[in-house]
GROMACS .gro file of C-alpha atoms in nm:
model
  431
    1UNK     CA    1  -1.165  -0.295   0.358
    2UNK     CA    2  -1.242  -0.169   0.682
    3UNK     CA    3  -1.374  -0.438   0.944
    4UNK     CA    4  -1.423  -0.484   1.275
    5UNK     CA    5  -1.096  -0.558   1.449
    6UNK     CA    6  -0.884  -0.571   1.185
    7UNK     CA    7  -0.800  -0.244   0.972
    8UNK     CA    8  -0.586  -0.225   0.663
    9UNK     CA    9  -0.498   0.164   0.557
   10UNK     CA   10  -0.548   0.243   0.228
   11UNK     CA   11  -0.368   0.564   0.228
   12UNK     CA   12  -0.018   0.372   0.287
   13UNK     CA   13  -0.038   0.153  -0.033
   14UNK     CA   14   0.249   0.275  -0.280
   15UNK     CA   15   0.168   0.623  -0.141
   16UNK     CA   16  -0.178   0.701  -0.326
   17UNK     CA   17  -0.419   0.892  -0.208
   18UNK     CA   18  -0.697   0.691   0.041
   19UNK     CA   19  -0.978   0.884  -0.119
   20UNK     CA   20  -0.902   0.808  -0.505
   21UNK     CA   21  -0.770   0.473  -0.528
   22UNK     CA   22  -0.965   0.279  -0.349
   23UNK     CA   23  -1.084   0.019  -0.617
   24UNK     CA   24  -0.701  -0.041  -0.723
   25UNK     CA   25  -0.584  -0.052  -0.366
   26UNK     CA   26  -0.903  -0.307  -0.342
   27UNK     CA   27  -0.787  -0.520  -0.635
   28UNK     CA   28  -0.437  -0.566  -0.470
   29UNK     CA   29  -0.568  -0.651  -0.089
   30UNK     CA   30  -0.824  -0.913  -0.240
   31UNK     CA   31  -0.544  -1.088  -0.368
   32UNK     CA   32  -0.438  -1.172   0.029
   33UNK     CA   33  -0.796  -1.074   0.172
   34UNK     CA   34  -1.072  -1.220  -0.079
   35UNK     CA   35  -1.295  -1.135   0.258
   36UNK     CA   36  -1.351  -0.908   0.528
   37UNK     CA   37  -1.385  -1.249   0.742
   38UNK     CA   38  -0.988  -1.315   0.749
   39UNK     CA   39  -0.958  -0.976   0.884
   40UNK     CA   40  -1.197  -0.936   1.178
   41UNK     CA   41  -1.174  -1.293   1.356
   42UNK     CA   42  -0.998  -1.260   1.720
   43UNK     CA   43  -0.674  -1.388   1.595
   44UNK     CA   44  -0.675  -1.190   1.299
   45UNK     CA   45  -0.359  -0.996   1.406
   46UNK     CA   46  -0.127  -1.281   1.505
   47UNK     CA   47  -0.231  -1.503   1.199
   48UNK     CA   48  -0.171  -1.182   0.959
   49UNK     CA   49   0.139  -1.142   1.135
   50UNK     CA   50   0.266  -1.489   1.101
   51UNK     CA   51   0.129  -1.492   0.720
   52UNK     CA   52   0.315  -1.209   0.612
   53UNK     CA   53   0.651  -1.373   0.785
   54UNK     CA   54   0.593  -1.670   0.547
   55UNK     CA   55   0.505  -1.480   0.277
   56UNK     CA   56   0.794  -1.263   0.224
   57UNK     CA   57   1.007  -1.605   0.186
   58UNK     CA   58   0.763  -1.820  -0.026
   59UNK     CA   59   0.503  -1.662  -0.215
   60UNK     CA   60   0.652  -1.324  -0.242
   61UNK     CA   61   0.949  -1.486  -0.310
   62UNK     CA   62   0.778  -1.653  -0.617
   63UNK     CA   63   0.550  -1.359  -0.746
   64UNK     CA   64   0.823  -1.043  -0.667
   65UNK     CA   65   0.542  -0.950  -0.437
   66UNK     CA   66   0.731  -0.685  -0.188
   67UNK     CA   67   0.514  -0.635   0.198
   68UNK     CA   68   0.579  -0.383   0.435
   69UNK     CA   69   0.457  -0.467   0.797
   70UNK     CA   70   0.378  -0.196   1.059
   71UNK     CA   71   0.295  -0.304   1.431
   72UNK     CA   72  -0.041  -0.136   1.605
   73UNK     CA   73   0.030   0.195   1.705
   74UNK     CA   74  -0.322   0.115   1.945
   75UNK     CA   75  -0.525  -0.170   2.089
   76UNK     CA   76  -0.701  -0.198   1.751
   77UNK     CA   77  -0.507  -0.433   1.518
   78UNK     CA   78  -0.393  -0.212   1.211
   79UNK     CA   79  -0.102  -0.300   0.961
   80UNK     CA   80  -0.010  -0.140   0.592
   81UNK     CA   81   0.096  -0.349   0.328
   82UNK     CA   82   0.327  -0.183   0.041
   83UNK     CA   83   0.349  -0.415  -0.290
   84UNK     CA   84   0.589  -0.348  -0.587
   85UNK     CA   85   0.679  -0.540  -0.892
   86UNK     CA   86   0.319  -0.712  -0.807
   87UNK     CA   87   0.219  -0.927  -1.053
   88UNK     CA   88  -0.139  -1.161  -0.999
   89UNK     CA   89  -0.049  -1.463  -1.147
   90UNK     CA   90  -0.301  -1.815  -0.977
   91UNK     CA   91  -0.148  -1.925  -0.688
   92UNK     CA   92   0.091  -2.208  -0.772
   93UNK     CA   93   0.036  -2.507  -0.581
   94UNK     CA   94   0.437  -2.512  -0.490
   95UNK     CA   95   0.384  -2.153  -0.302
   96UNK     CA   96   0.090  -2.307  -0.142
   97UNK     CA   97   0.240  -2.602  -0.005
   98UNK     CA   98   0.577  -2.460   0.086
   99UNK     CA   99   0.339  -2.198   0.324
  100UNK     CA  100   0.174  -2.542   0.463
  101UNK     CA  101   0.505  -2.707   0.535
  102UNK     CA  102   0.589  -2.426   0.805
  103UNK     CA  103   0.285  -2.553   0.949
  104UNK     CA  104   0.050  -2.250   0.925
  105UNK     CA  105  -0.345  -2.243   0.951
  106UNK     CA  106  -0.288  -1.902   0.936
  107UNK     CA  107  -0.548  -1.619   0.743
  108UNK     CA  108  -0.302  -1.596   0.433
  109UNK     CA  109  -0.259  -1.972   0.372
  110UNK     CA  110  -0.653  -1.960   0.356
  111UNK     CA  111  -0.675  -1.634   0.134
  112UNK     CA  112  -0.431  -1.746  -0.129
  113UNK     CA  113  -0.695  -2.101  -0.132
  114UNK     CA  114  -1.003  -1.870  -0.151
  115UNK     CA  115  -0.802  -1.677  -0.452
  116UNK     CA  116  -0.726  -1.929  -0.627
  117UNK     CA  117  -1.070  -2.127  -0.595
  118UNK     CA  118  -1.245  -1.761  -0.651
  119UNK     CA  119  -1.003  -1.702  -0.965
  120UNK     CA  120  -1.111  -2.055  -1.139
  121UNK     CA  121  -1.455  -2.002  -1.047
  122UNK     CA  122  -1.495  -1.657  -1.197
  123UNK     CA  123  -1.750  -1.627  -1.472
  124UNK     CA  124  -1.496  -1.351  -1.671
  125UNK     CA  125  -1.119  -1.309  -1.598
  126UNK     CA  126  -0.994  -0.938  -1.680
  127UNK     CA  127  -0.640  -0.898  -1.760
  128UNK     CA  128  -0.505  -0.550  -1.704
  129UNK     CA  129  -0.154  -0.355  -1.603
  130UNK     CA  130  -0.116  -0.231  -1.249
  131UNK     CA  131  -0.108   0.100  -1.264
  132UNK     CA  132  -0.396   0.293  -1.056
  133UNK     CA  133  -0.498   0.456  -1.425
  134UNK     CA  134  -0.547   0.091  -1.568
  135UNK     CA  135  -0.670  -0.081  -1.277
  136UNK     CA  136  -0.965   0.212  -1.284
  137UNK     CA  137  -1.025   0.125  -1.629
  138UNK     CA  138  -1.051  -0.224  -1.562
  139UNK     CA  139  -1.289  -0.111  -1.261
  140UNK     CA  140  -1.541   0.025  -1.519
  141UNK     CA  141  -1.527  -0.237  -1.773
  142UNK     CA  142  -1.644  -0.446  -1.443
  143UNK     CA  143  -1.902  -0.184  -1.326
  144UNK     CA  144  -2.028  -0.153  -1.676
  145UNK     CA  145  -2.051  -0.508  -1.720
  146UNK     CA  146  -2.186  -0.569  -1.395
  147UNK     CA  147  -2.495  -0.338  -1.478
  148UNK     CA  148  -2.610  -0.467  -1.818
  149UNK     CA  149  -2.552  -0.833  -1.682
  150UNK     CA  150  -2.719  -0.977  -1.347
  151UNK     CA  151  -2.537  -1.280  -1.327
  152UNK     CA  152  -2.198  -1.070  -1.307
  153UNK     CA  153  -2.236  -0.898  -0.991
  154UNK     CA  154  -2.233  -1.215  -0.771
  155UNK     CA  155  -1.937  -1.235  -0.581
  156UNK     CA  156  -1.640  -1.374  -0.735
  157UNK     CA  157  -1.828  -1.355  -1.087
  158UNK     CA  158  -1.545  -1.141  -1.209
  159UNK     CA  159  -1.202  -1.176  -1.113
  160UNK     CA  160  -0.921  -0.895  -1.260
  161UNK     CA  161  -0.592  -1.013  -1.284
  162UNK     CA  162  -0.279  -0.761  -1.269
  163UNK     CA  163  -0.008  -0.830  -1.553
  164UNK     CA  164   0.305  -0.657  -1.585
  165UNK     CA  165   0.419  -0.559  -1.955
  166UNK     CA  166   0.764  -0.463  -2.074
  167UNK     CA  167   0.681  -0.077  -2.044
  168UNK     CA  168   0.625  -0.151  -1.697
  169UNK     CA  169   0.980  -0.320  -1.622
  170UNK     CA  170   1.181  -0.101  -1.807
  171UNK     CA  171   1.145   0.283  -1.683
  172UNK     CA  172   1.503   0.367  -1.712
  173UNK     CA  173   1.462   0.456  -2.082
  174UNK     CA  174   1.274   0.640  -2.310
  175UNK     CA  175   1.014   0.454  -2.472
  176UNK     CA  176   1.155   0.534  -2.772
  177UNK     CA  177   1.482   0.423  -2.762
  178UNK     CA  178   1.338   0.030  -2.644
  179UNK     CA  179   1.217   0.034  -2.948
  180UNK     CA  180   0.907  -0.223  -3.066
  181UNK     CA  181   0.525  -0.221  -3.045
  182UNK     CA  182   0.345  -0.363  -2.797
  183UNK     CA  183   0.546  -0.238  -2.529
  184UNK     CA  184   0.237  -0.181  -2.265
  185UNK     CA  185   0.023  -0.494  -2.429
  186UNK     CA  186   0.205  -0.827  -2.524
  187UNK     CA  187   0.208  -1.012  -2.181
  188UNK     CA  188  -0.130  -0.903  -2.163
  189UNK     CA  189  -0.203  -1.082  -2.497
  190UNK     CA  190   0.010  -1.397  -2.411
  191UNK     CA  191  -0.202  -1.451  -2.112
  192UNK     CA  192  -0.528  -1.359  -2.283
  193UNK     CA  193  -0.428  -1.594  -2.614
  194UNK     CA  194  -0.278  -1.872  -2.344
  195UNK     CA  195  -0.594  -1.885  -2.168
  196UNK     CA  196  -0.548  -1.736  -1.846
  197UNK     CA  197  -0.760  -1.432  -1.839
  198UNK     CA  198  -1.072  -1.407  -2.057
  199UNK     CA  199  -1.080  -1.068  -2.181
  200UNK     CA  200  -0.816  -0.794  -2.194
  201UNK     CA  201  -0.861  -0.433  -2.110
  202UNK     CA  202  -0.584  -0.197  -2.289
  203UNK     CA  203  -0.569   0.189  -2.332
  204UNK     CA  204  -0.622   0.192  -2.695
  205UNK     CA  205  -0.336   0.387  -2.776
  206UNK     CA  206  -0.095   0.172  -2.635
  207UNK     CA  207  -0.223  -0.108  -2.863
  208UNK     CA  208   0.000  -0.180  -3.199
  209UNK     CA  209  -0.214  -0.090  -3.504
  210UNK     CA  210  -0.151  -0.530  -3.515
  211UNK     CA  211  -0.334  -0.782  -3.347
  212UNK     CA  212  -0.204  -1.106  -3.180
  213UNK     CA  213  -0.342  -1.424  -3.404
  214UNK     CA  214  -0.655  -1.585  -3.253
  215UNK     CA  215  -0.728  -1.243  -3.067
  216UNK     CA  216  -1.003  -1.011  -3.146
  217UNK     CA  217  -1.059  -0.613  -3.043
  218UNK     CA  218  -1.413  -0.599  -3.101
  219UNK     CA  219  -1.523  -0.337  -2.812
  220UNK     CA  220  -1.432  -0.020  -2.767
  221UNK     CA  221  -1.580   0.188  -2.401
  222UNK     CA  222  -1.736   0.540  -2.443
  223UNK     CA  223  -1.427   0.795  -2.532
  224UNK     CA  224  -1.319   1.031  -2.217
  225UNK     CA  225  -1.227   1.395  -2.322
  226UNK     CA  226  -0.894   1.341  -2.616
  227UNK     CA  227  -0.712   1.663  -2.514
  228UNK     CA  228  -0.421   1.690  -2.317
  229UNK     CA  229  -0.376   1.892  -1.975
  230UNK     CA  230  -0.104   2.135  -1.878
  231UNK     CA  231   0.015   2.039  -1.553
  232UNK     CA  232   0.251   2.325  -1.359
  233UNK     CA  233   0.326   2.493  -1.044
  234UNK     CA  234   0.435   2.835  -1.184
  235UNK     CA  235   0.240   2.919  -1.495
  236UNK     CA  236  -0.129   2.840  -1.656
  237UNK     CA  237   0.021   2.773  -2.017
  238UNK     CA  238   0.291   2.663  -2.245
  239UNK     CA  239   0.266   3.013  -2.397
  240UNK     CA  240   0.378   3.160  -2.028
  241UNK     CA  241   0.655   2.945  -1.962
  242UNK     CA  242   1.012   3.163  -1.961
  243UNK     CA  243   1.276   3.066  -2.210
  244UNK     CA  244   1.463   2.736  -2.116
  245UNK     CA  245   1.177   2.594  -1.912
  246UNK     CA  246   1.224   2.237  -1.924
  247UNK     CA  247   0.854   2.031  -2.017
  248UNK     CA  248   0.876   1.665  -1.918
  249UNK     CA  249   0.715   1.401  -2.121
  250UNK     CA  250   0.790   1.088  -2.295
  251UNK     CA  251   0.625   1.129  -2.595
  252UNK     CA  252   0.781   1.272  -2.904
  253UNK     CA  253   0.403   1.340  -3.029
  254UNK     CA  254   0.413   1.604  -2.738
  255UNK     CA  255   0.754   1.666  -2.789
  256UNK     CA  256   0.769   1.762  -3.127
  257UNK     CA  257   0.433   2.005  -3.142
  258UNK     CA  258   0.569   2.159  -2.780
  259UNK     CA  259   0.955   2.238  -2.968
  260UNK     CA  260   0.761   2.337  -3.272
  261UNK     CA  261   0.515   2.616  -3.140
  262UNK     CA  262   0.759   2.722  -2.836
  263UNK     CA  263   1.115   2.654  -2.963
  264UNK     CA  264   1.279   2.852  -2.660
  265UNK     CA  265   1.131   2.571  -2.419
  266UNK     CA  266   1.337   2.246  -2.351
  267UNK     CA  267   1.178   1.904  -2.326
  268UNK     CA  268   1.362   1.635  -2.109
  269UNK     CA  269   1.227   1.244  -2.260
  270UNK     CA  270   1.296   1.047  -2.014
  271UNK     CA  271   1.006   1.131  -1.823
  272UNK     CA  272   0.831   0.802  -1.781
  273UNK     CA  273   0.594   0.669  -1.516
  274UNK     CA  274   0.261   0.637  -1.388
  275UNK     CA  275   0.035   0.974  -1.344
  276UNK     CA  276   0.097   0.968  -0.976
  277UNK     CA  277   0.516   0.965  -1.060
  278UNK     CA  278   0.515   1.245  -1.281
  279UNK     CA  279   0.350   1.424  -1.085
  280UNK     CA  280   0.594   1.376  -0.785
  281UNK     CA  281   0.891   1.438  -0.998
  282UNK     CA  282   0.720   1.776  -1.132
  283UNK     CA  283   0.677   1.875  -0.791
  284UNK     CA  284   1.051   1.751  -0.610
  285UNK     CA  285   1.150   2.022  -0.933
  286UNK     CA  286   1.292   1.775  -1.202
  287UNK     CA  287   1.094   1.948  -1.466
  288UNK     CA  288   0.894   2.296  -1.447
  289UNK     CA  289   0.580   2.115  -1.654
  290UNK     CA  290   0.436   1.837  -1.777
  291UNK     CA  291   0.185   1.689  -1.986
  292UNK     CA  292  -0.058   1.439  -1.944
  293UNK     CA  293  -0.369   1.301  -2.112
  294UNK     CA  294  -0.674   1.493  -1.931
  295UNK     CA  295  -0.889   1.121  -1.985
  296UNK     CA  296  -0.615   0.973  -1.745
  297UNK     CA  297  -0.664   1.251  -1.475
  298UNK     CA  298  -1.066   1.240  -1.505
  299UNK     CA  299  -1.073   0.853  -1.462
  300UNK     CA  300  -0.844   0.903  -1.175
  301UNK     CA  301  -1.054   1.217  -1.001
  302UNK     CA  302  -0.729   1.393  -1.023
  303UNK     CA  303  -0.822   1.701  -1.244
  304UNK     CA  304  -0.750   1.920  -0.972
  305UNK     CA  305  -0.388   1.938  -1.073
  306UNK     CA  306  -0.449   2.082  -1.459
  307UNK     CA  307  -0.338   2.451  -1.475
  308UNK     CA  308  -0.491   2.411  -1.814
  309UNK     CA  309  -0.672   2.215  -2.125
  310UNK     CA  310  -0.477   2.239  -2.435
  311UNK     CA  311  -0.689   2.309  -2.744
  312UNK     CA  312  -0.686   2.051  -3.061
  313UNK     CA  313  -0.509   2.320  -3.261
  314UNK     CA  314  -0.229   2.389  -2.990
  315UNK     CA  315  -0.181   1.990  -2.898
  316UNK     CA  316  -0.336   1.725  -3.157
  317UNK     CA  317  -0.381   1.468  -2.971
  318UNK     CA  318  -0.222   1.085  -2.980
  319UNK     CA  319  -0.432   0.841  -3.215
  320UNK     CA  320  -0.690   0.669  -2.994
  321UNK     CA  321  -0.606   0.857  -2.675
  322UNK     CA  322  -0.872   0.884  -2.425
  323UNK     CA  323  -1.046   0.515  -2.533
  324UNK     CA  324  -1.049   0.159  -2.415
  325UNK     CA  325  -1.052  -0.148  -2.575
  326UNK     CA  326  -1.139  -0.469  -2.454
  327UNK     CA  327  -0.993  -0.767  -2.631
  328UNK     CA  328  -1.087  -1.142  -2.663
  329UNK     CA  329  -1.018  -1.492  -2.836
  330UNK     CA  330  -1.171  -1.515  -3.160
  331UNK     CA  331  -1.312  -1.824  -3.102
  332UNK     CA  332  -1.485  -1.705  -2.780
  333UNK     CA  333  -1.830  -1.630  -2.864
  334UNK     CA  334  -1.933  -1.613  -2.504
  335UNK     CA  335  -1.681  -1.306  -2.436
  336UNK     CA  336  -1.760  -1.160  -2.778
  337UNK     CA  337  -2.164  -1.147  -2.641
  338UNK     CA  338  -2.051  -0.983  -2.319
  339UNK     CA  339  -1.818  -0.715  -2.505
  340UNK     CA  340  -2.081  -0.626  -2.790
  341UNK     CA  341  -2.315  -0.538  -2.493
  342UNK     CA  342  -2.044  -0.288  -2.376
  343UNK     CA  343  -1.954  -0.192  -2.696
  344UNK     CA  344  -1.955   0.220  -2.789
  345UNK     CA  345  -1.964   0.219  -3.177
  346UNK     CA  346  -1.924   0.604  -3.240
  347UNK     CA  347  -1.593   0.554  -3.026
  348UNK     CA  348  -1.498   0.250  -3.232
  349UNK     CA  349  -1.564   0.382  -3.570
  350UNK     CA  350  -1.342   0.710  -3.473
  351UNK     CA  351  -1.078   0.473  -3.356
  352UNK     CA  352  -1.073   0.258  -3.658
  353UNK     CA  353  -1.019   0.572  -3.870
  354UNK     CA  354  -0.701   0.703  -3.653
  355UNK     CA  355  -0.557   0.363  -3.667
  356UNK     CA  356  -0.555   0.344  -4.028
  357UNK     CA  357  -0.397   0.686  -4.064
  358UNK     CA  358  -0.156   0.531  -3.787
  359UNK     CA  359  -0.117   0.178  -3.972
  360UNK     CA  360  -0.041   0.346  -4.333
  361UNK     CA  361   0.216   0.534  -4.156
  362UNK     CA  362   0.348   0.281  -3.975
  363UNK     CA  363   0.378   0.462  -3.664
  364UNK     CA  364   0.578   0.319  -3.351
  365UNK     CA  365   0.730   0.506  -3.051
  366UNK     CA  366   1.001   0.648  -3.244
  367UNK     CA  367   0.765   0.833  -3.484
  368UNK     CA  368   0.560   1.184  -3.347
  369UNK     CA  369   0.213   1.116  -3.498
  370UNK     CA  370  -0.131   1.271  -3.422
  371UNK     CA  371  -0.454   1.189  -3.565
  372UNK     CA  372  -0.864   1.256  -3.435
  373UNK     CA  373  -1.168   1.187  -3.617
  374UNK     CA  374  -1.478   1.284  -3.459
  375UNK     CA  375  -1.837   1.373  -3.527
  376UNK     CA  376  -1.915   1.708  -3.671
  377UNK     CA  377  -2.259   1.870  -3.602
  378UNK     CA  378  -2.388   1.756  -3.936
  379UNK     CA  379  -2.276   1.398  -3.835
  380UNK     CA  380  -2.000   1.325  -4.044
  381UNK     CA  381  -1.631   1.218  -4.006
  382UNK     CA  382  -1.349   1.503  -3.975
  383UNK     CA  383  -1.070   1.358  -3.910
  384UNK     CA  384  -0.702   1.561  -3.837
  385UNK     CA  385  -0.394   1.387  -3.903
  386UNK     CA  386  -0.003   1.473  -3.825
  387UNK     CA  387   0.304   1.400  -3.836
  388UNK     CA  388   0.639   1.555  -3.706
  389UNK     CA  389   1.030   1.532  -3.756
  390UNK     CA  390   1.157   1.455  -3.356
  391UNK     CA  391   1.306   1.774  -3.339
  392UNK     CA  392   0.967   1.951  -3.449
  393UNK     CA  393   1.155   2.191  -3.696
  394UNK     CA  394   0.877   2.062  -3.979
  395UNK     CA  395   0.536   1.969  -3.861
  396UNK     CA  396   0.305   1.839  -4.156
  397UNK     CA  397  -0.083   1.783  -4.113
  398UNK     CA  398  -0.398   1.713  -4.303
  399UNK     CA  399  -0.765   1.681  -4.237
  400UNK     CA  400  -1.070   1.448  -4.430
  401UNK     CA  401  -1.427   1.513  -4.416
  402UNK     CA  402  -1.711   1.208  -4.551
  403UNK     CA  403  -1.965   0.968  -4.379
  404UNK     CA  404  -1.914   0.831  -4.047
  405UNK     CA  405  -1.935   0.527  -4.176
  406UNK     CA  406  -1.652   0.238  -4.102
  407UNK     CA  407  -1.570   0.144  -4.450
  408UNK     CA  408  -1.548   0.554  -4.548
  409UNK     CA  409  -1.367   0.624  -4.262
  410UNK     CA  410  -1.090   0.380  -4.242
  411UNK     CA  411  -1.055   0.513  -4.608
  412UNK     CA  412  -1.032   0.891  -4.489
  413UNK     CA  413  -0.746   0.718  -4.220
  414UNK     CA  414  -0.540   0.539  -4.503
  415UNK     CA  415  -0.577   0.823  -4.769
  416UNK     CA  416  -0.463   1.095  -4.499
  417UNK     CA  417  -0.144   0.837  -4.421
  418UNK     CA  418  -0.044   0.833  -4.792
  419UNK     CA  419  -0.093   1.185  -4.807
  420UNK     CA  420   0.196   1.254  -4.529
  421UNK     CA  421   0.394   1.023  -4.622
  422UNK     CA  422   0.417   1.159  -4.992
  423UNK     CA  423   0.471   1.507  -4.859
  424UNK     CA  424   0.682   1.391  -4.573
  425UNK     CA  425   0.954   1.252  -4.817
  426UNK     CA  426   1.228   0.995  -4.704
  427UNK     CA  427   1.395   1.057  -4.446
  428UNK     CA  428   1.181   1.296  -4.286
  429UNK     CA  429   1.171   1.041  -3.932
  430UNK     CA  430   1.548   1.103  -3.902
  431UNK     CA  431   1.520   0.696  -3.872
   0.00000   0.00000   0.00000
């Protein structure tokens, strides 16, 4: 976003790193800045200052969008902008005229016009959560799309709009105890359903084995690497951790297999937030490790902070981790054309099998579950399924082997459910 006379830092949005989150930090900036233009005019400085003075009582006011203004530390005009609680909603034509009634001309009065004409002009609109991790993933569903289709990589072509889901507001508790599917996807799929964004780009596992009415899931991206990464100051493994170490993570899938292989280790729940907020907590000492999906830290360039790769056997990992889906209407065959061109059906025919295992055991939040099916070398389906009491005193798992073909394996999936849940018995969720 560097321009002329007017600079904007990435390295002082929300903290992150100037040199690996550029697209996100470029997603949020566009929202005020749709062009370098507004930034590198001679009055670019006084109008930005006088926009953000107006913004932080109208607009931000009306979107819980949060700015933090810096003055020039040198002749050349620099500020940093901070957002939190963003959310990327059109511009309502109330925010826009209360910014006119001050009587501005000023560079934001003109972005939020240019948003709003570039957001209803947009050939696809991608609806996404704000976290750096998603907004990359929404990044390559552009990129991708952007390189099979010509007519997408004109400017404004597509526009991504930031939506923030229940698991976003609510970081105080444990997943687990909020309770309900959906937690990470249903404002997505209001807006997608209501017409506001075109398709929707979710990390598959956070999607409920469920879809929305009049919504359809029919692409799935190439899968990143399933396994999860040990993430530590001290030690290179679970297995080296002393007795009591305390293991952050939210999930009780991790949870369980950690308390059921190392028993003498303690896990603390409540450890919820993006990649980039676990990893500060692990380092200001609130835990001694963590665990996060290794997909996450390769599609943020932030591998550099795994001690180690945990193997299948020592961490199965969560059903569909490590894949995107893109959603759409049903009756949108124009989307549906764009997302079979992305589509990755060795990744979607794996995922359809670990949802079914997932779906027969109706799985939510409260429940540790695991499941993978993959290709073997002779090209069939294996698929590993488990399932955990919370306190990972019994672990239970199974494995199916046939064609890696949809119809067999969403079979393999729902026979492997029925399977657990037989041996599992009632009451074996403690729920």
């Amino acid at each position: 976003m560097d321009g002329g006379k007017g600079i904007i830092t990435r390295n002082s949005v929300m903290g992150y790193r100037r040199d690996l989150y550029q697209p996100p930090f470029e997603a949020l900036i566009s929202f005020f800045f749709p062009s370098k233009s507004l930034l590198t005019d001679s009055n670019s400085h006084s109008a930005l200052s006088e926009s953000m003075d107006i913004a932080s009582s109208s607009l931000c006011q009306a979107h819980k969008i949060s700015l933090t203004r810096c003055q020039p530390s040198s002749p050349v005009n620099s500020c940093s902008l901070t957002f939190t609680g963003f959310s990327l909603p059109q511009i309502s034509a109330p925010c826009l005229a209360k910014c006119r009634r001050k009587g501005t001309s000023s560079g934001f009065v003109r972005a939020c016009v240019a948003v709003e004409q570039k957001t209803r002009n947009a050939i696809i609109r991608i609806g996404t959560r704000g976290s750096p991790l998603a907004l990359a993933q929404a990044y390559e569903t552009r990129a991708k799309l952007q390189a099979i289709h010509p007519e997408l990589t004109e400017d404004g072509a597509i526009h991504i709009e930031i939506i923030k889901t229940t698991g976003d507001k609510i970081l105080s508790q444990p997943l687990a105890d909020i309770g309900g599917k959906g937690l990470f996807t249903k404002e997505i799929d209001e807006a997608l359903i209501n017409g506001h964004i075109d398709i929707a780009v979710h990390s598959m596992k956070d999607v409920p084995t469920y879809l929305p009415e009049k919504t359809v899931l029919p692409c799935n991206l190439v899968r990143e690497d399933v396994r999860d990464a040990f993430i530590c100051l001290t030690a290179a493994s679970l297995a080296d951790l002393p007795a009591g170490s305390v293991v952050g993570t939210a999930s009780l899938r991790r949870k369980s297999q950690i308390l059921h292989k190392y028993p003498s280790l303690a896990v603390e729940e409540n450890f919820r937030g993006n990649v980039q907020t676990r990893l500060s907590k692990l380092q200001g000492g609130k835990v001694h490790a963590t665990l996060l999906a290794l997909a996450g830290l390769k599609r943020l360039s932030m591998t550099e902070n795994v001690a180690s790769v945990l193997s299948l056997d020592e961490m199965l990992p969560a059903v569909a981790q490590g894949a995107i889906g893109i959603a759409c209407r049903t009756d949108d065959d124009k989307m549906a054309s764009y997302l079979a061109s992305l589509n990755h059906e060795e990744t979607r025919l794996a995922v359809a099998c670990e949802r079914a295992f997932l779906e027969t055991l109706d799985g939510s939040c409260r429940t540790p579950i695991a499941g993978y099916a993959a290709k073997d070398e002779e090209g069939n389906c294996f698929f590993r399924g488990l399932v955990a009491s919370p306190d990972g005193t019994r672990v239970l798992e199974t494995s199916r082997k046939g064609p890696y073909v949809f119809e067999d394996m969403v079979k393999m999936g729902k026979d492997a459910g029925q399977e657990l849940l037989s041996r599992a018995g009632p009451g074996f969720f403690g729920n």
